[in-house]
Amino acid sequence: DSGVTQTPKHLITATGQRVTLRCSPRSGDLSVYWYQQSLDQGLQFLIQYYNGEERAKGNILERFSAQQFPDLHSELNLSSLELGDSALYFCASSVVPTGGTDTQYFGPGTRLTVL
Amino acid sequence: DQQVKQNSPSLSVQEGRISILNCDYTNSMFDYFLWYKKYPAEGPTFLISISSIKDKNEDGRFTVFLNKSAKHLSLHIVPSQPGDSAVYFCAASVRYSGAGSYQLTFGKGTKLSVIP
């Protein structure tokens, strides 16, 4: 158990809909990363939040957005869903020190199926 | 453009023997490398990491070797056990980017099967 929790575990929805994925980081971790794993693309970085502020953006679509709340949990919002958005979505957390190693610990993921 | 490549999609090894998983990278800015293990229906689990200032890091049965000139790293598992059967991902990041972000770039994984 990494200490990172994600809900829901599975989500089935229809095209055009909007969903929210939730992540709670490990105790003490200030940074949350979101990754998407699709069959053909592997694990791809989407976005990072650190202590409530957006820190970095990767290959995140404009239809997707995220936020990190004062209690440090994070939500990833996916809207106008398309079939191609079906994937595993992972959240990871880390301490993000000012130097030195920074290891990310992953949650169990949310499997999104868009029909 | 894949910056981190794991060219072997799968590997089969006999129990008790050595498993060697390979990873190549193209971005010379990468200075921190990690290996994750992933079982089906679970998130990636951190295994071992290495900084670019080292060429070897060992943790129990797991050793990671880094060859910076060749932009190549490998994970050795000795001895291999059936419980090691999983997908192994190589990942890389830029630690001192100045932006405080350590986003990981992943390879596509190698499925290791350890045969009893």
CSV table of C-alpha atoms in Angstrom, one decimal:
chain,number,residue,atom,x,y,z
A,1,ASP,CA,0.0,0.0,0.0
A,2,SER,CA,1.6,3.2,-1.2
A,3,GLY,CA,-0.6,5.5,1.0
A,4,VAL,CA,-2.0,7.2,-2.0
A,5,THR,CA,-5.8,6.7,-2.4
A,6,GLN,CA,-7.9,7.2,-5.5
A,7,THR,CA,-11.6,7.0,-6.0
A,8,PRO,CA,-13.5,5.7,-7.8
A,9,LYS,CA,-11.7,2.5,-8.8
A,10,HIS,CA,-13.9,2.1,-11.9
A,11,LEU,CA,-16.0,4.6,-13.9
A,12,ILE,CA,-18.2,3.9,-16.9
A,13,THR,CA,-19.8,6.8,-18.7
A,14,ALA,CA,-21.0,8.0,-22.0
A,15,THR,CA,-19.5,10.2,-24.6
A,16,GLY,CA,-20.0,13.9,-24.0
A,17,GLN,CA,-20.3,13.5,-20.2
A,18,ARG,CA,-18.1,14.9,-17.5
A,19,VAL,CA,-16.5,13.0,-14.6
A,20,THR,CA,-14.3,13.8,-11.6
A,21,LEU,CA,-11.5,11.6,-10.3
A,22,ARG,CA,-10.2,12.1,-6.8
A,23,CYS,CA,-6.8,11.6,-5.3
A,24,SER,CA,-5.6,11.8,-1.7
A,25,PRO,CA,-1.8,12.0,-1.4
A,26,ARG,CA,0.4,10.3,1.2
A,27,SER,CA,0.5,12.0,4.5
A,28,GLY,CA,3.1,14.8,4.4
A,29,ASP,CA,3.4,14.9,0.6
A,30,LEU,CA,2.7,18.3,-0.9
A,31,SER,CA,2.8,17.5,-4.6
A,32,VAL,CA,0.3,15.6,-6.7
A,33,TYR,CA,0.9,14.3,-10.2
A,34,TRP,CA,-1.7,13.0,-12.6
A,35,TYR,CA,-0.8,10.4,-15.3
A,36,GLN,CA,-2.8,8.7,-18.0
A,37,GLN,CA,-2.1,5.2,-19.2
A,38,SER,CA,-3.7,4.2,-22.4
A,39,LEU,CA,-3.1,1.0,-24.3
A,40,ASP,CA,-0.9,2.5,-27.1
A,41,GLN,CA,0.7,5.4,-25.3
A,42,GLY,CA,2.0,4.0,-22.0
A,43,LEU,CA,2.1,6.3,-18.9
A,44,GLN,CA,1.9,9.9,-19.8
A,45,PHE,CA,2.3,12.9,-17.5
A,46,LEU,CA,-0.7,15.2,-17.5
A,47,ILE,CA,-0.3,17.8,-14.7
A,48,GLN,CA,1.3,18.5,-11.4
A,49,TYR,CA,0.1,20.5,-8.4
A,50,TYR,CA,2.3,21.6,-5.5
A,51,ASN,CA,0.7,22.9,-2.3
A,52,GLY,CA,-2.4,24.1,-4.1
A,53,GLU,CA,-0.7,25.6,-7.1
A,54,GLU,CA,-0.2,24.3,-10.6
A,55,ARG,CA,3.5,23.5,-11.1
A,56,ALA,CA,3.8,21.8,-14.5
A,57,LYS,CA,1.7,20.7,-17.4
A,58,GLY,CA,2.2,17.9,-19.7
A,59,ASN,CA,0.1,16.4,-22.4
A,60,ILE,CA,-3.2,17.5,-20.9
A,61,LEU,CA,-6.1,18.2,-23.2
A,62,GLU,CA,-8.0,21.5,-22.8
A,63,ARG,CA,-11.1,19.5,-21.9
A,64,PHE,CA,-9.3,18.3,-18.8
A,65,SER,CA,-8.5,20.3,-15.7
A,66,ALA,CA,-7.3,19.7,-12.2
A,67,GLN,CA,-7.1,21.4,-8.9
A,68,GLN,CA,-5.6,20.8,-5.5
A,69,PHE,CA,-7.5,21.7,-2.4
A,70,PRO,CA,-6.2,23.1,1.0
A,71,ASP,CA,-6.3,19.7,2.5
A,72,LEU,CA,-4.0,18.7,-0.4
A,73,HIS,CA,-6.3,16.2,-2.1
A,74,SER,CA,-6.7,16.7,-5.8
A,75,GLU,CA,-9.4,16.3,-8.4
A,76,LEU,CA,-9.0,15.7,-12.1
A,77,ASN,CA,-12.0,16.8,-14.1
A,78,LEU,CA,-12.6,15.3,-17.6
A,79,SER,CA,-15.3,16.9,-19.7
A,80,SER,CA,-16.9,16.4,-23.1
A,81,LEU,CA,-15.6,12.8,-22.9
A,82,GLU,CA,-14.6,10.9,-26.1
A,83,LEU,CA,-14.1,7.2,-26.7
A,84,GLY,CA,-10.3,7.9,-26.8
A,85,ASP,CA,-10.3,9.1,-23.2
A,86,SER,CA,-10.9,5.6,-22.0
A,87,ALA,CA,-7.8,4.8,-20.0
A,88,LEU,CA,-6.3,4.2,-16.6
A,89,TYR,CA,-5.7,7.5,-14.7
A,90,PHE,CA,-3.1,7.4,-12.0
A,91,CYS,CA,-2.3,9.9,-9.3
A,92,ALA,CA,1.1,10.0,-7.6
A,93,SER,CA,2.4,12.1,-4.7
A,94,SER,CA,5.8,13.1,-3.5
A,95,VAL,CA,7.5,15.5,-1.1
A,96,VAL,CA,9.3,17.6,-3.8
A,97,PRO,CA,12.2,18.8,-1.7
A,98,THR,CA,14.3,21.7,-2.9
A,99,GLY,CA,17.0,19.3,-3.9
A,100,GLY,CA,17.9,15.7,-3.7
A,101,THR,CA,15.8,12.7,-4.7
A,102,ASP,CA,12.1,12.9,-5.2
A,103,THR,CA,10.3,9.6,-5.5
A,104,GLN,CA,6.7,9.5,-6.6
A,105,TYR,CA,4.4,7.0,-5.1
A,106,PHE,CA,1.4,5.9,-7.1
A,107,GLY,CA,-2.2,5.2,-6.2
A,108,PRO,CA,-4.1,2.2,-7.5
A,109,GLY,CA,-5.6,4.2,-10.4
A,110,THR,CA,-9.1,4.8,-11.8
A,111,ARG,CA,-10.2,2.9,-14.8
A,112,LEU,CA,-12.3,5.1,-17.0
A,113,THR,CA,-14.5,3.6,-19.7
A,114,VAL,CA,-16.3,5.9,-22.2
A,115,LEU,CA,-19.0,4.2,-24.2
B,1,ASP,CA,9.3,11.1,-30.0
B,2,GLN,CA,10.0,8.5,-27.2
B,3,GLN,CA,12.6,9.9,-24.8
B,4,VAL,CA,12.6,6.7,-22.8
B,5,LYS,CA,12.6,3.4,-24.6
B,6,GLN,CA,12.3,-0.2,-23.3
B,7,ASN,CA,12.9,-2.2,-26.5
B,8,SER,CA,11.9,-5.6,-25.1
B,9,PRO,CA,8.2,-5.9,-24.5
B,10,SER,CA,8.6,-9.1,-22.7
B,11,LEU,CA,11.2,-11.3,-21.0
B,12,SER,CA,11.0,-14.9,-19.7
B,13,VAL,CA,13.5,-16.1,-17.1
B,14,GLN,CA,13.9,-19.3,-15.1
B,15,GLU,CA,13.4,-19.0,-11.3
B,16,GLY,CA,16.7,-18.5,-9.5
B,17,ARG,CA,18.4,-17.0,-12.6
B,18,ILE,CA,19.2,-13.4,-13.3
B,19,SER,CA,16.7,-11.1,-14.9
B,20,ILE,CA,18.1,-8.1,-16.9
B,21,LEU,CA,15.8,-5.4,-18.0
B,22,ASN,CA,17.1,-2.7,-20.2
B,23,CYS,CA,16.2,1.0,-20.8
B,24,ASP,CA,17.6,3.6,-23.2
B,25,TYR,CA,17.0,7.3,-23.1
B,26,THR,CA,17.7,10.2,-25.5
B,27,ASN,CA,17.3,13.3,-23.3
B,28,SER,CA,20.7,14.2,-21.9
B,29,MET,CA,19.0,16.5,-19.3
B,30,PHE,CA,17.6,13.5,-17.5
B,31,ASP,CA,19.5,13.1,-14.2
B,32,TYR,CA,17.4,10.8,-12.1
B,33,PHE,CA,16.1,7.4,-13.1
B,34,LEU,CA,13.6,5.1,-11.4
B,35,TRP,CA,12.3,1.6,-11.9
B,36,TYR,CA,8.7,0.8,-11.1
B,37,LYS,CA,7.0,-2.6,-11.0
B,38,LYS,CA,3.3,-2.9,-11.9
B,39,TYR,CA,0.9,-5.8,-11.3
B,40,PRO,CA,-2.4,-5.9,-13.2
B,41,ALA,CA,-5.1,-3.7,-11.7
B,42,GLU,CA,-2.6,-2.0,-9.4
B,43,GLY,CA,-0.6,1.3,-9.5
B,44,PRO,CA,3.1,1.3,-10.3
B,45,THR,CA,5.2,0.4,-7.2
B,46,PHE,CA,8.6,2.1,-6.7
B,47,LEU,CA,11.5,-0.3,-6.8
B,48,ILE,CA,14.8,1.5,-7.0
B,49,SER,CA,16.3,4.7,-8.3
B,50,ILE,CA,19.7,6.1,-9.3
B,51,SER,CA,21.0,9.6,-9.6
B,52,SER,CA,23.2,10.5,-12.6
B,53,ILE,CA,26.2,11.1,-10.3
B,54,LYS,CA,26.3,7.3,-9.6
B,55,ASP,CA,26.7,4.4,-11.9
B,56,LYS,CA,25.3,1.7,-9.7
B,57,ASN,CA,22.7,1.4,-6.9
B,58,GLU,CA,21.9,-1.8,-5.1
B,59,ASP,CA,18.9,-2.7,-2.9
B,60,GLY,CA,18.7,-6.4,-1.9
B,61,ARG,CA,18.1,-8.5,-5.0
B,62,PHE,CA,17.7,-5.4,-7.2
B,63,THR,CA,20.6,-3.5,-8.8
B,64,VAL,CA,20.4,-0.7,-11.2
B,65,PHE,CA,23.3,0.2,-13.5
B,66,LEU,CA,23.6,3.5,-15.3
B,67,ASN,CA,25.9,4.2,-18.3
B,68,LYS,CA,25.6,7.9,-19.0
B,69,SER,CA,27.8,7.9,-22.1
B,70,ALA,CA,25.6,5.3,-23.7
B,71,LYS,CA,22.4,6.8,-22.2
B,72,HIS,CA,21.5,3.3,-21.0
B,73,LEU,CA,20.4,1.8,-17.8
B,74,SER,CA,19.6,-1.7,-16.7
B,75,LEU,CA,17.8,-3.4,-13.8
B,76,HIS,CA,19.3,-6.7,-12.6
B,77,ILE,CA,17.2,-9.0,-10.4
B,78,VAL,CA,19.1,-11.8,-8.7
B,79,PRO,CA,17.9,-14.4,-8.0
B,80,SER,CA,14.6,-14.0,-9.9
B,81,GLN,CA,11.5,-15.3,-8.1
B,82,PRO,CA,8.0,-16.1,-9.4
B,83,GLY,CA,6.6,-13.1,-7.5
B,84,ASP,CA,8.8,-10.8,-9.6
B,85,SER,CA,6.5,-11.6,-12.6
B,86,ALA,CA,5.1,-8.1,-13.5
B,87,VAL,CA,5.5,-5.3,-15.9
B,88,TYR,CA,8.6,-3.2,-15.2
B,89,PHE,CA,8.7,0.5,-16.1
B,90,CYS,CA,11.8,2.6,-16.5
B,91,ALA,CA,11.2,6.3,-15.8
B,92,ALA,CA,13.4,9.4,-15.9
B,93,SER,CA,13.2,13.0,-14.7
B,94,VAL,CA,15.1,16.2,-14.5
B,95,ARG,CA,15.8,16.9,-10.9
B,96,TYR,CA,17.3,20.3,-11.0
B,97,SER,CA,15.0,22.0,-13.6
B,98,GLY,CA,14.6,25.0,-11.3
B,99,ALA,CA,10.8,24.8,-11.7
B,100,GLY,CA,10.4,22.3,-8.8
B,101,SER,CA,8.7,19.8,-11.0
B,102,TYR,CA,10.0,16.2,-11.3
B,103,GLN,CA,7.5,14.9,-13.8
B,104,LEU,CA,8.4,11.4,-14.9
B,105,THR,CA,8.8,10.3,-18.5
B,106,PHE,CA,8.1,6.6,-18.7
B,107,GLY,CA,9.1,3.8,-21.1
B,108,LYS,CA,6.4,1.5,-22.3
B,109,GLY,CA,7.3,-1.3,-20.0
B,110,THR,CA,8.7,-4.8,-20.1
B,111,LYS,CA,6.6,-7.8,-19.0
B,112,LEU,CA,8.8,-10.1,-17.0
B,113,SER,CA,7.7,-13.7,-16.5
B,114,VAL,CA,9.6,-15.8,-14.0
B,115,ILE,CA,9.1,-19.5,-14.7
B,116,PRO,CA,9.1,-21.8,-11.6
